[in-house]
Amino acid sequence: MIGAAAVSVPGKTILFGEHAAVYGHPALVTALDHRMTVTVTASSPGNGAIHLDMPGCGAARSFAPDEAARIAAYRTAVWARAFADGDGSSFRPVDIPGELAVLATLTSCVGLSAARRDVHVRVESAIPTGSGFGSSAALAVGVTAACHLAFGRSLPVDDIAEAALRIERHQHGSPSGVDVQAVLRGGVLWCRREPLGLAHEEVGAAAGRLGAFRLFHSGSPAESTGEMVAAVRRLRDEDPARVEGAFAAIEAAAREGRAALLSGDDAALVAIVRRAEAALEALDVVHSDVRAAIRAIEAEGGAAKISGAGGRSGAGAGLVLVVHPDPGWHRRFAPPAGWIAHGVGLGAQGLREEIAA
Ligand code: MEV
């Protein structure tokens, strides 16, 4: 072993602004304190192989340098064909367990075989996958940061964000970058795309009010984030007025939601969350069973919205946020069938260096 590093990265939830963020509207995001730990060790002599161990997603295998290079070339071509030359409709996300980690390792460990080294990457995660909790962003950030640290290079946070966003594109197609910012920086962030990239502003004062949101996993959607973003893009082509109207409502909810959190107005949050959810339903990103469950919560005086890309089919729409003006109501609330309460802290610390075992 010639170098080792470990980092941990939180998950994320989008309080307000999903989907609209892809088109430059602001989003209010926060980090979730269920973490992914990435440990990277470099060994010598080697030939540039990547040894991947991801208990939990069934990826424990080695990639020879030419295989890893082939994966990277293929994925780069898929992305370029879809987004540099096309309208995104031909995009296909990575589908082999561990592929995203291989891409992140390869881009972070340039010159591995020339240096006659191998790299071992272990990923242990408490973040649910494919359900709006930010696991791909955490993976992209964690592997990028741990690889650089293991090779004795420290990468500025802005450079980690840029590198991780390039990796996340292979999973999400054209991500806004808000997921990467949330898991990297932690806390509560107001993110908005500007000409030179995604600007972020810490909204630390909102952190004290995050207890207003209760989190539930409504079941994994069949569609990936990339597919849901592509579905919204198609809807926008077909019916621009409907989609632009929904984006405007999502932006208004994000602004009002931020103000309500800053002023501690939990009662106002209920109406704001309802409006955000209605706009997301207008985008057709909320599974019908989840819509029905949310109507029942509204009938009891509360509100709920999906968080993240959502989903139309499969077990559910992933992460759902629930608010109610009466804190006691949450104790009495019996979650709908298939929903699992996700009792994790919001406003968590972002990327953190850990002690490599
Ligand atoms: C995914 O977590 C959130 C989306 O807004 C996509 C993005 O912002 O990249 C649906």
mmCIF file of C-alpha atoms and ligand atoms in Angstrom, residues 12-14 17-23 27 131-134 165 168 172 174-179 225-226 228-229 232 280 307-310, ligand 1:
data_model
loop_
_atom_site.group_PDB
_atom_site.id
_atom_site.type_symbol
_atom_site.label_atom_id
_atom_site.label_comp_id
_atom_site.label_asym_id
_atom_site.label_seq_id
_atom_site.Cartn_x
_atom_site.Cartn_y
_atom_site.Cartn_z
ATOM 1 C CA LYS A 12 -29.377 15.091 0.150
ATOM 2 C CA THR A 13 -32.945 16.209 -0.141
ATOM 3 C CA ILE A 14 -34.308 18.946 -2.374
ATOM 4 C CA GLY A 17 -36.893 23.412 -6.809
ATOM 5 C CA GLU A 18 -36.416 19.970 -8.386
ATOM 6 C CA HIS A 19 -36.802 19.736 -12.176
ATOM 7 C CA ALA A 20 -37.059 23.527 -12.503
ATOM 8 C CA ALA A 21 -33.394 23.657 -11.340
ATOM 9 C CA VAL A 22 -32.346 21.886 -14.549
ATOM 10 C CA TYR A 23 -33.627 24.962 -16.444
ATOM 11 C CA ALA A 27 -33.414 25.264 -5.565
ATOM 12 C CA SER A 131 -34.874 7.317 -4.975
ATOM 13 C CA GLY A 132 -33.978 11.001 -4.659
ATOM 14 C CA PHE A 133 -31.588 10.690 -1.696
ATOM 15 C CA GLY A 134 -28.488 11.782 -3.650
ATOM 16 C CA LEU A 165 -20.744 16.919 -11.930
ATOM 17 C CA GLU A 168 -22.901 12.469 -12.417
ATOM 18 C CA HIS A 172 -28.445 11.779 -14.842
ATOM 19 C CA SER A 174 -28.001 16.855 -17.765
ATOM 20 C CA PRO A 175 -27.981 17.383 -13.998
ATOM 21 C CA SER A 176 -28.410 20.874 -12.619
ATOM 22 C CA GLY A 177 -25.563 20.301 -10.164
ATOM 23 C CA VAL A 178 -27.658 20.953 -7.058
ATOM 24 C CA ASP A 179 -27.247 17.372 -5.783
ATOM 25 C CA THR A 225 -33.473 10.477 -12.620
ATOM 26 C CA GLY A 226 -32.161 10.782 -16.173
ATOM 27 C CA MET A 228 -37.562 11.597 -15.461
ATOM 28 C CA VAL A 229 -35.560 14.657 -16.526
ATOM 29 C CA VAL A 232 -39.992 16.605 -18.478
ATOM 30 C CA LEU A 280 -44.634 18.715 -9.765
ATOM 31 C CA SER A 307 -38.195 15.379 -3.369
ATOM 32 C CA GLY A 308 -35.917 14.696 -6.321
ATOM 33 C CA ALA A 309 -36.811 13.437 -9.752
ATOM 34 C CA GLY A 310 -39.898 11.459 -8.638
HETATM 35 C C1 MEV B 1 -32.577 15.224 -8.949
HETATM 36 O O1 MEV B 1 -32.211 14.960 -7.611
HETATM 37 C C2 MEV B 1 -33.177 16.581 -9.099
HETATM 38 C C3 MEV B 1 -33.551 17.024 -10.508
HETATM 39 O O2 MEV B 1 -33.939 18.394 -10.391
HETATM 40 C C4 MEV B 1 -32.426 16.881 -11.481
HETATM 41 C C5 MEV B 1 -31.298 17.890 -11.245
HETATM 42 O O3 MEV B 1 -31.489 18.909 -10.618
HETATM 43 O O4 MEV B 1 -30.202 17.577 -11.757
HETATM 44 C C6 MEV B 1 -34.760 16.246 -11.008
#
